[in-house]
Structures are given as C-alpha cells and as structure tokens.
mmCIF file of C-alpha atoms and ligand atoms in Angstrom:
data_model
loop_
_atom_site.group_PDB
_atom_site.id
_atom_site.type_symbol
_atom_site.label_atom_id
_atom_site.label_comp_id
_atom_site.label_asym_id
_atom_site.label_seq_id
_atom_site.Cartn_x
_atom_site.Cartn_y
_atom_site.Cartn_z
ATOM 1 C CA MET A 1 -9.058 16.285 -6.032
ATOM 2 C CA THR A 2 -12.289 15.874 -8.046
ATOM 3 C CA LEU A 3 -15.442 14.042 -7.077
ATOM 4 C CA SER A 4 -16.234 10.805 -8.963
ATOM 5 C CA ALA A 5 -13.211 11.021 -11.243
ATOM 6 C CA LYS A 6 -12.923 8.133 -13.693
ATOM 7 C CA PRO A 7 -10.162 5.733 -12.727
ATOM 8 C CA GLN A 8 -7.968 4.065 -15.299
ATOM 9 C CA ILE A 9 -8.679 0.352 -15.301
ATOM 10 C CA TRP A 10 -6.005 -1.955 -16.663
ATOM 11 C CA ARG A 11 -6.937 -5.618 -17.037
ATOM 12 C CA PHE A 12 -4.351 -8.342 -17.523
ATOM 13 C CA ASP A 13 -4.649 -11.925 -18.758
ATOM 14 C CA ASN A 14 -2.062 -13.203 -16.363
ATOM 15 C CA ALA A 15 -0.508 -12.198 -13.076
ATOM 16 C CA ASN A 16 3.034 -11.918 -14.404
ATOM 17 C CA ALA A 17 2.033 -9.379 -17.057
ATOM 18 C CA LEU A 18 0.253 -7.354 -14.379
ATOM 19 C CA TYR A 19 3.230 -7.232 -12.026
ATOM 20 C CA TYR A 20 5.710 -6.373 -14.785
ATOM 21 C CA ALA A 21 3.411 -3.568 -15.964
ATOM 22 C CA LEU A 22 3.191 -2.259 -12.415
ATOM 23 C CA VAL A 23 6.975 -2.230 -11.986
ATOM 24 C CA ASP A 24 7.383 -0.582 -15.422
ATOM 25 C CA THR A 25 4.812 2.109 -14.649
ATOM 26 C CA LEU A 26 6.382 2.747 -11.279
ATOM 27 C CA THR A 27 9.815 2.995 -12.877
ATOM 28 C CA THR A 28 8.558 5.608 -15.352
ATOM 29 C CA SER A 29 6.691 7.625 -12.712
ATOM 30 C CA THR A 30 9.531 7.629 -10.172
ATOM 31 C CA ASN A 31 12.144 8.450 -12.817
ATOM 32 C CA GLN A 32 10.110 11.457 -13.920
ATOM 33 C CA ILE A 33 10.216 12.770 -10.346
ATOM 34 C CA ILE A 34 13.951 12.041 -10.061
ATOM 35 C CA ALA A 35 14.521 13.904 -13.361
ATOM 36 C CA GLU A 36 12.873 16.940 -11.728
ATOM 37 C CA GLY A 37 15.573 16.795 -9.059
ATOM 38 C CA LYS A 38 13.399 15.273 -6.316
ATOM 39 C CA ARG A 39 13.396 12.030 -4.391
ATOM 40 C CA PRO A 40 10.046 10.299 -4.899
ATOM 41 C CA VAL A 41 8.016 9.639 -1.769
ATOM 42 C CA LEU A 42 6.241 6.295 -1.933
ATOM 43 C CA ALA A 43 3.529 4.765 0.236
ATOM 44 C CA LEU A 44 4.189 1.033 0.134
ATOM 45 C CA PRO A 45 1.806 -1.853 0.809
ATOM 46 C CA THR A 46 2.125 -5.352 2.242
ATOM 47 C CA GLY A 47 -0.052 -8.442 1.772
ATOM 48 C CA ASN A 48 0.156 -11.607 -0.290
ATOM 49 C CA THR A 49 -0.819 -9.715 -3.444
ATOM 50 C CA MET A 50 2.381 -7.713 -3.169
ATOM 51 C CA VAL A 51 4.888 -10.553 -2.774
ATOM 52 C CA PRO A 52 5.446 -11.009 -6.561
ATOM 53 C CA PHE A 53 5.581 -7.226 -7.009
ATOM 54 C CA TYR A 54 8.489 -6.930 -4.561
ATOM 55 C CA ARG A 55 10.217 -9.960 -6.090
ATOM 56 C CA ILE A 56 10.054 -8.486 -9.600
ATOM 57 C CA ALA A 57 11.032 -5.016 -8.354
ATOM 58 C CA THR A 58 14.088 -6.373 -6.497
ATOM 59 C CA GLU A 59 15.087 -8.465 -9.521
ATOM 60 C CA ALA A 60 14.793 -5.395 -11.742
ATOM 61 C CA GLN A 61 16.750 -3.299 -9.250
ATOM 62 C CA ASN A 62 19.582 -5.794 -9.173
ATOM 63 C CA GLN A 63 20.019 -5.924 -12.949
ATOM 64 C CA LYS A 64 23.144 -4.223 -14.252
ATOM 65 C CA ASP A 65 21.523 -1.804 -16.687
ATOM 66 C CA THR A 66 18.386 -1.268 -14.616
ATOM 67 C CA LYS A 67 16.269 1.870 -14.943
ATOM 68 C CA LEU A 68 14.679 1.287 -11.560
ATOM 69 C CA ASN A 69 16.462 3.616 -9.175
ATOM 70 C CA VAL A 70 15.318 2.677 -5.671
ATOM 71 C CA SER A 71 18.335 4.396 -4.118
ATOM 72 C CA GLN A 72 16.396 7.645 -4.636
ATOM 73 C CA TRP A 73 13.143 6.375 -3.122
ATOM 74 C CA GLN A 74 11.757 7.615 0.177
ATOM 75 C CA CYS A 75 9.521 4.830 1.468
ATOM 76 C CA PHE A 76 6.698 4.965 3.991
ATOM 77 C CA ASN A 77 4.676 1.865 4.698
ATOM 78 C CA LEU A 78 0.919 2.184 4.713
ATOM 79 C CA ASP A 79 0.339 0.488 8.033
ATOM 80 C CA GLU A 80 1.589 -1.720 10.856
ATOM 81 C CA TYR A 81 0.069 -3.933 13.520
ATOM 82 C CA TYR A 82 -0.133 -2.716 17.117
ATOM 83 C CA PRO A 83 1.156 -3.552 19.661
ATOM 84 C CA ILE A 84 4.216 -5.494 18.544
ATOM 85 C CA THR A 85 5.901 -7.888 20.996
ATOM 86 C CA GLU A 86 8.790 -10.345 20.675
ATOM 87 C CA ALA A 87 6.257 -13.125 20.037
ATOM 88 C CA ASN A 88 4.348 -11.471 17.187
ATOM 89 C CA GLN A 89 7.302 -9.642 15.557
ATOM 90 C CA PRO A 90 7.654 -12.266 12.753
ATOM 91 C CA TYR A 91 4.087 -11.470 11.625
ATOM 92 C CA THR A 92 4.599 -7.713 11.408
ATOM 93 C CA PHE A 93 4.786 -5.630 8.242
ATOM 94 C CA ASP A 94 8.235 -4.511 9.378
ATOM 95 C CA SER A 95 9.383 -8.142 9.031
ATOM 96 C CA PHE A 96 7.460 -8.527 5.755
ATOM 97 C CA MET A 97 9.254 -5.560 4.195
ATOM 98 C CA ASP A 98 12.680 -6.847 5.192
ATOM 99 C CA GLN A 99 11.890 -10.348 4.022
ATOM 100 C CA HIS A 100 10.415 -9.396 0.657
ATOM 101 C CA PHE A 101 12.103 -6.139 -0.271
ATOM 102 C CA TYR A 102 14.728 -4.298 1.732
ATOM 103 C CA SER A 103 17.051 -7.231 2.455
ATOM 104 C CA HIS A 104 17.278 -8.063 -1.286
ATOM 105 C CA LEU A 105 18.362 -4.658 -2.542
ATOM 106 C CA ASN A 106 21.967 -4.200 -3.573
ATOM 107 C CA GLU A 107 21.589 -0.469 -2.979
ATOM 108 C CA PRO A 108 19.503 0.729 -0.015
ATOM 109 C CA VAL A 109 16.576 3.085 -0.487
ATOM 110 C CA ALA A 110 17.237 6.744 0.386
ATOM 111 C CA PHE A 111 14.827 6.656 3.311
ATOM 112 C CA ARG A 112 12.533 4.061 4.884
ATOM 113 C CA LYS A 113 10.008 4.315 7.645
ATOM 114 C CA ILE A 114 7.227 2.209 9.026
ATOM 115 C CA LEU A 115 4.857 3.048 11.867
ATOM 116 C CA ASN A 116 6.462 1.838 15.080
ATOM 117 C CA GLY A 117 4.259 -0.893 16.494
ATOM 118 C CA ARG A 118 6.281 -0.798 19.710
ATOM 119 C CA ALA A 119 5.566 2.884 20.390
ATOM 120 C CA ARG A 120 4.275 3.584 23.908
ATOM 121 C CA ASP A 121 2.006 6.334 22.658
ATOM 122 C CA PRO A 122 0.350 5.300 19.366
ATOM 123 C CA LEU A 123 -1.419 8.637 18.954
ATOM 124 C CA GLN A 124 1.871 10.515 19.120
ATOM 125 C CA GLU A 125 3.462 7.990 16.729
ATOM 126 C CA CYS A 126 0.641 8.464 14.191
ATOM 127 C CA ASN A 127 0.805 12.269 14.366
ATOM 128 C CA ARG A 128 4.583 12.176 13.977
ATOM 129 C CA TYR A 129 4.217 9.921 10.898
ATOM 130 C CA GLU A 130 1.964 12.480 9.211
ATOM 131 C CA GLU A 131 4.511 15.214 9.981
ATOM 132 C CA LEU A 132 7.379 13.113 8.632
ATOM 133 C CA ILE A 133 5.528 12.488 5.368
ATOM 134 C CA GLN A 134 5.107 16.250 4.981
ATOM 135 C CA GLU A 135 8.751 16.907 5.882
ATOM 136 C CA ARG A 136 9.779 14.509 3.111
ATOM 137 C CA GLY A 137 7.616 16.344 0.572
ATOM 138 C CA GLY A 138 4.246 14.527 0.736
ATOM 139 C CA ILE A 139 3.319 11.254 -0.960
ATOM 140 C CA ASP A 140 3.991 11.148 -4.686
ATOM 141 C CA ILE A 141 2.759 7.616 -5.336
ATOM 142 C CA ALA A 142 0.655 5.339 -3.133
ATOM 143 C CA ILE A 143 0.528 1.655 -4.078
ATOM 144 C CA LEU A 144 -2.432 -0.145 -2.568
ATOM 145 C CA GLY A 145 -3.932 -3.597 -2.365
ATOM 146 C CA ILE A 146 -7.537 -4.117 -1.337
ATOM 147 C CA GLY A 147 -9.064 -6.296 1.376
ATOM 148 C CA THR A 148 -11.988 -8.627 0.637
ATOM 149 C CA ASN A 149 -14.130 -6.216 2.693
ATOM 150 C CA GLY A 150 -12.961 -3.238 0.615
ATOM 151 C CA HIS A 151 -10.356 -1.984 3.075
ATOM 152 C CA ILE A 152 -7.345 -0.021 1.885
ATOM 153 C CA ALA A 153 -4.265 -0.027 4.120
ATOM 154 C CA PHE A 154 -6.102 -0.792 7.384
ATOM 155 C CA ASN A 155 -8.998 1.577 6.796
ATOM 156 C CA GLU A 156 -11.789 -0.822 7.609
ATOM 157 C CA PRO A 157 -15.463 -0.383 6.610
ATOM 158 C CA GLY A 158 -16.888 2.695 8.324
ATOM 159 C CA SER A 159 -13.661 4.717 8.039
ATOM 160 C CA GLU A 160 -14.087 8.397 7.225
ATOM 161 C CA PHE A 161 -12.871 9.445 3.777
ATOM 162 C CA ASP A 162 -10.936 12.334 5.364
ATOM 163 C CA SER A 163 -9.305 10.162 8.073
ATOM 164 C CA ARG A 164 -5.605 10.562 8.797
ATOM 165 C CA THR A 165 -2.991 8.224 10.299
ATOM 166 C CA ARG A 166 -4.439 6.663 13.454
ATOM 167 C CA LEU A 167 -4.886 3.562 15.603
ATOM 168 C CA VAL A 168 -7.735 1.303 14.435
ATOM 169 C CA GLU A 169 -9.417 -1.895 15.506
ATOM 170 C CA LEU A 170 -9.152 -4.670 12.932
ATOM 171 C CA HIS A 171 -12.279 -6.167 11.376
ATOM 172 C CA PRO A 172 -12.943 -9.892 12.101
ATOM 173 C CA GLN A 173 -12.879 -10.572 8.315
ATOM 174 C CA THR A 174 -9.402 -9.026 8.124
ATOM 175 C CA LEU A 175 -8.114 -11.100 11.034
ATOM 176 C CA MET A 176 -9.502 -14.220 9.396
ATOM 177 C CA ALA A 177 -7.924 -13.345 6.019
ATOM 178 C CA ASN A 178 -4.523 -12.469 7.495
ATOM 179 C CA PHE A 179 -4.177 -14.939 10.369
ATOM 180 C CA GLN A 180 -6.900 -17.556 9.837
ATOM 181 C CA GLY A 181 -8.439 -16.377 13.096
ATOM 182 C CA GLN A 182 -5.270 -16.662 15.245
ATOM 183 C CA ALA A 183 -5.343 -13.951 17.916
ATOM 184 C CA LEU A 184 -2.018 -12.299 17.067
ATOM 185 C CA PHE A 185 -3.242 -8.704 16.833
ATOM 186 C CA THR A 186 -6.479 -6.834 17.373
ATOM 187 C CA HIS A 187 -5.317 -3.351 16.333
ATOM 188 C CA ALA A 188 -3.134 -1.575 13.822
ATOM 189 C CA MET A 189 -1.859 1.881 12.985
ATOM 190 C CA THR A 190 -2.677 2.986 9.462
ATOM 191 C CA MET A 191 -2.454 5.938 7.121
ATOM 192 C CA GLY A 192 -5.982 7.302 6.789
ATOM 193 C CA ILE A 193 -8.024 7.489 3.606
ATOM 194 C CA GLY A 194 -7.394 11.261 3.620
ATOM 195 C CA THR A 195 -3.653 10.587 3.871
ATOM 196 C CA LEU A 196 -3.862 8.239 0.867
ATOM 197 C CA LEU A 197 -5.959 10.708 -1.118
ATOM 198 C CA SER A 198 -3.238 13.327 -0.584
ATOM 199 C CA ALA A 199 -0.917 11.248 -2.822
ATOM 200 C CA LYS A 200 -0.380 12.675 -6.301
ATOM 201 C CA GLN A 201 -0.893 9.298 -7.954
ATOM 202 C CA ILE A 202 -2.470 6.043 -6.735
ATOM 203 C CA PHE A 203 -2.034 2.485 -8.030
ATOM 204 C CA VAL A 204 -4.405 -0.216 -6.767
ATOM 205 C CA VAL A 205 -3.655 -3.890 -7.332
ATOM 206 C CA ALA A 206 -6.163 -6.755 -7.070
ATOM 207 C CA LEU A 207 -6.032 -10.338 -8.292
ATOM 208 C CA GLY A 208 -8.322 -13.301 -7.796
ATOM 209 C CA LYS A 209 -12.052 -14.050 -7.550
ATOM 210 C CA ASN A 210 -12.116 -13.318 -3.821
ATOM 211 C CA LYS A 211 -11.445 -9.632 -4.594
ATOM 212 C CA ALA A 212 -14.139 -9.295 -7.301
ATOM 213 C CA ASN A 213 -16.908 -8.063 -4.966
ATOM 214 C CA ALA A 214 -14.636 -5.520 -3.289
ATOM 215 C CA VAL A 215 -13.423 -4.247 -6.684
ATOM 216 C CA LYS A 216 -17.010 -3.848 -7.912
ATOM 217 C CA ALA A 217 -18.047 -2.048 -4.711
ATOM 218 C CA ALA A 218 -15.020 0.216 -5.009
ATOM 219 C CA ILE A 219 -15.447 1.138 -8.665
ATOM 220 C CA GLN A 220 -19.102 0.687 -9.585
ATOM 221 C CA ASP A 221 -21.523 0.583 -6.667
ATOM 222 C CA VAL A 222 -22.692 3.656 -4.770
ATOM 223 C CA GLU A 223 -19.804 5.368 -2.961
ATOM 224 C CA SER A 224 -20.033 4.336 0.665
ATOM 225 C CA ARG A 225 -17.926 4.372 3.799
ATOM 226 C CA MET A 226 -18.791 0.681 4.062
ATOM 227 C CA CYS A 227 -16.396 0.172 1.150
ATOM 228 C CA PRO A 228 -13.375 2.313 2.052
ATOM 229 C CA ALA A 229 -11.847 1.822 -1.421
ATOM 230 C CA SER A 230 -14.866 3.583 -2.970
ATOM 231 C CA GLY A 231 -13.373 6.771 -1.478
ATOM 232 C CA LEU A 232 -10.646 6.517 -4.126
ATOM 233 C CA ARG A 233 -13.179 7.953 -6.603
ATOM 234 C CA ARG A 234 -12.460 11.316 -4.977
ATOM 235 C CA HIS A 235 -8.981 11.203 -6.515
ATOM 236 C CA SER A 236 -8.304 12.161 -10.116
ATOM 237 C CA ASN A 237 -5.266 9.959 -10.786
ATOM 238 C CA VAL A 238 -6.023 6.364 -9.832
ATOM 239 C CA THR A 239 -4.973 3.348 -11.896
ATOM 240 C CA TRP A 240 -6.357 -0.098 -11.117
ATOM 241 C CA PHE A 241 -4.213 -3.117 -12.020
ATOM 242 C CA LEU A 242 -6.634 -6.048 -12.202
ATOM 243 C CA ASP A 243 -6.555 -9.623 -13.421
ATOM 244 C CA GLN A 244 -9.568 -11.195 -15.160
ATOM 245 C CA ASP A 245 -10.874 -12.768 -11.944
ATOM 246 C CA ALA A 246 -10.747 -9.624 -9.844
ATOM 247 C CA SER A 247 -12.428 -7.618 -12.620
ATOM 248 C CA GLN A 248 -15.106 -10.177 -13.515
ATOM 249 C CA LEU A 249 -18.005 -8.201 -11.956
ATOM 250 C CA ILE A 250 -17.265 -4.797 -13.477
HETATM 251 C C1 LIG B 301 -3.674 -6.219 4.395
HETATM 252 C C2 LIG B 301 -3.128 -4.787 4.295
HETATM 253 C C3 LIG B 301 -3.589 -4.141 3.056
HETATM 254 C C4 LIG B 301 -3.705 -5.175 1.950
HETATM 255 C C5 LIG B 301 -4.827 -6.121 2.251
HETATM 256 C C6 LIG B 301 -4.962 -7.278 1.282
HETATM 257 O O1 LIG B 301 -3.834 -6.678 5.633
HETATM 258 N N1 LIG B 301 -3.310 -3.938 5.423
HETATM 259 O O2 LIG B 301 -2.679 -3.098 2.727
HETATM 260 O O3 LIG B 301 -3.964 -4.551 0.731
HETATM 261 O O4 LIG B 301 -4.788 -6.525 3.598
HETATM 262 O O5 LIG B 301 -4.019 -8.273 1.524
HETATM 263 P P1 LIG B 301 -3.738 -9.496 0.535
HETATM 264 O O6 LIG B 301 -2.928 -8.951 -0.572
HETATM 265 O O7 LIG B 301 -2.978 -10.477 1.375
HETATM 266 O O8 LIG B 301 -5.056 -9.990 0.067
#
C-alpha cells in the first residue's frame, strides 16, 4: 500500500463500451490468477450502476467459447442490509445478486457468500466474514461503485480508512438514493475501507452527472474521511471506469 498513489482513470464515451471494458479487464485479471492455479476471490458490488455489468458478464459467461470462467470464482458481496425480514427480503442485496447474476449462470461460481442480514449477532457475523475472506485467500479483486456522498460499499462519510467489516447506520442521502425515503432499512453490514484496501486490485465504476462531485472528491480534492472513496488513494492498484458525465469535474 502506498500513500497518494496515482489511480488509472479510464474514460468512456458510452456506457456500453465501459461495461464491456470492465468485463474484459476482469476476465484477463481473473484468468491470470486461475493460470497460477488459484481460484480468484472477488468482492462484488450491487447498485443500479452494476445491473448492466452483471447482464454483460452473464451473457459472456453463457457464450460457448467464452473466456470468462466464473466457475472458478469465489465471490463475497461487499455489503448487505440489516436486519432482513420476510417483508424487506425482496430489497436485499441477496435478492439482487440472485436476480441479476447467480440465477443466470449456466455454471455456478465456485463459492458465494453474502453477509447474513438475518444473523442474530451482527458483530459475530461481521467478524466471521473477515475470517472467511482470509480462509479463502484474501480479496484479489474488489469491484466498487460509489454513492453520491462518496460512500464505497456502505462506508458512509466519517468512516475510518482502516475500518473492517461491521454494522453501520445508513446515511439519510443513501436511504433517499436507494429507497426514495421509504423506511425499509436503517442499518447495514459492510466490508470496511481497510477490508477493501486489502484487495490486490480495485476497480471503481461511476456513470452519470450525479456522481461527478463524488468522483472529484474521491480523486482530486483533499483526502478526507468525509469522502470515504478518497481513502482509495492509499492503494497502489486502482482503476476508475468513468463515463464523460461522471468525470466532467476532474
Ligand atoms: C449502494 C451500495 C454501493 C453502491 C452505491 C451506489 O447502496 N452499497 O456498493 O456502489 O450504493 O449505488 P448506485 O449504483 O445505485 O448508484
């Protein structure tokens, strides 16, 4: 880890080109790890930004001569709402992953895990998640979106850069963005910024004007806990996948 490392910034003219480049890059990176005889460990995101990514990845995976080998992937989701009940289950990231990714694969991934939003003891669940990641070999590649307030996973403004997987309270701006203010959840369990920084490689994806301020704060403004994504500067292998709108202020 180096302080203030320069990220790679890739700008794309259109969303499709961005998502195909992301899937291509991921294919190359994961295949390199597989060629070394290992099963890549991935930290996977949710969010509207990621819907086309999962669609293109599942299409690629289902092609006959595909190079994308998800059957070797070990997948950990970044975060999950807490607590989950019967009523709010459809809005969970567990449901999102099934709906957009896992249920479309013709070959299952080698391993999949998401924080259990029904756990009685969230602290124990979070600690166990960290242990499991280590048991599986540590995160090779973390794929992240970014919130309009600069959050990554559910590390809201104010999060410590060395934070680990834990229970957090969601920011009002996040609740508004994700549920238009509906009171479905107030908390979530999330990998910490320190957990994310332990990944060997990080991809961050942002599209649209509403992400431009967060992208600028993350990449260009003074590093601050008020923009959790600015902590990514402490990592030496970060690639930003941006469209013109999201990158208009940098
Ligand atoms: C979510 C997730 C993040 C995601 C962000 C942006 O709630 N916890 O992992 O990157 O908010 O979401 P969207 O892509 O819908 O803008």
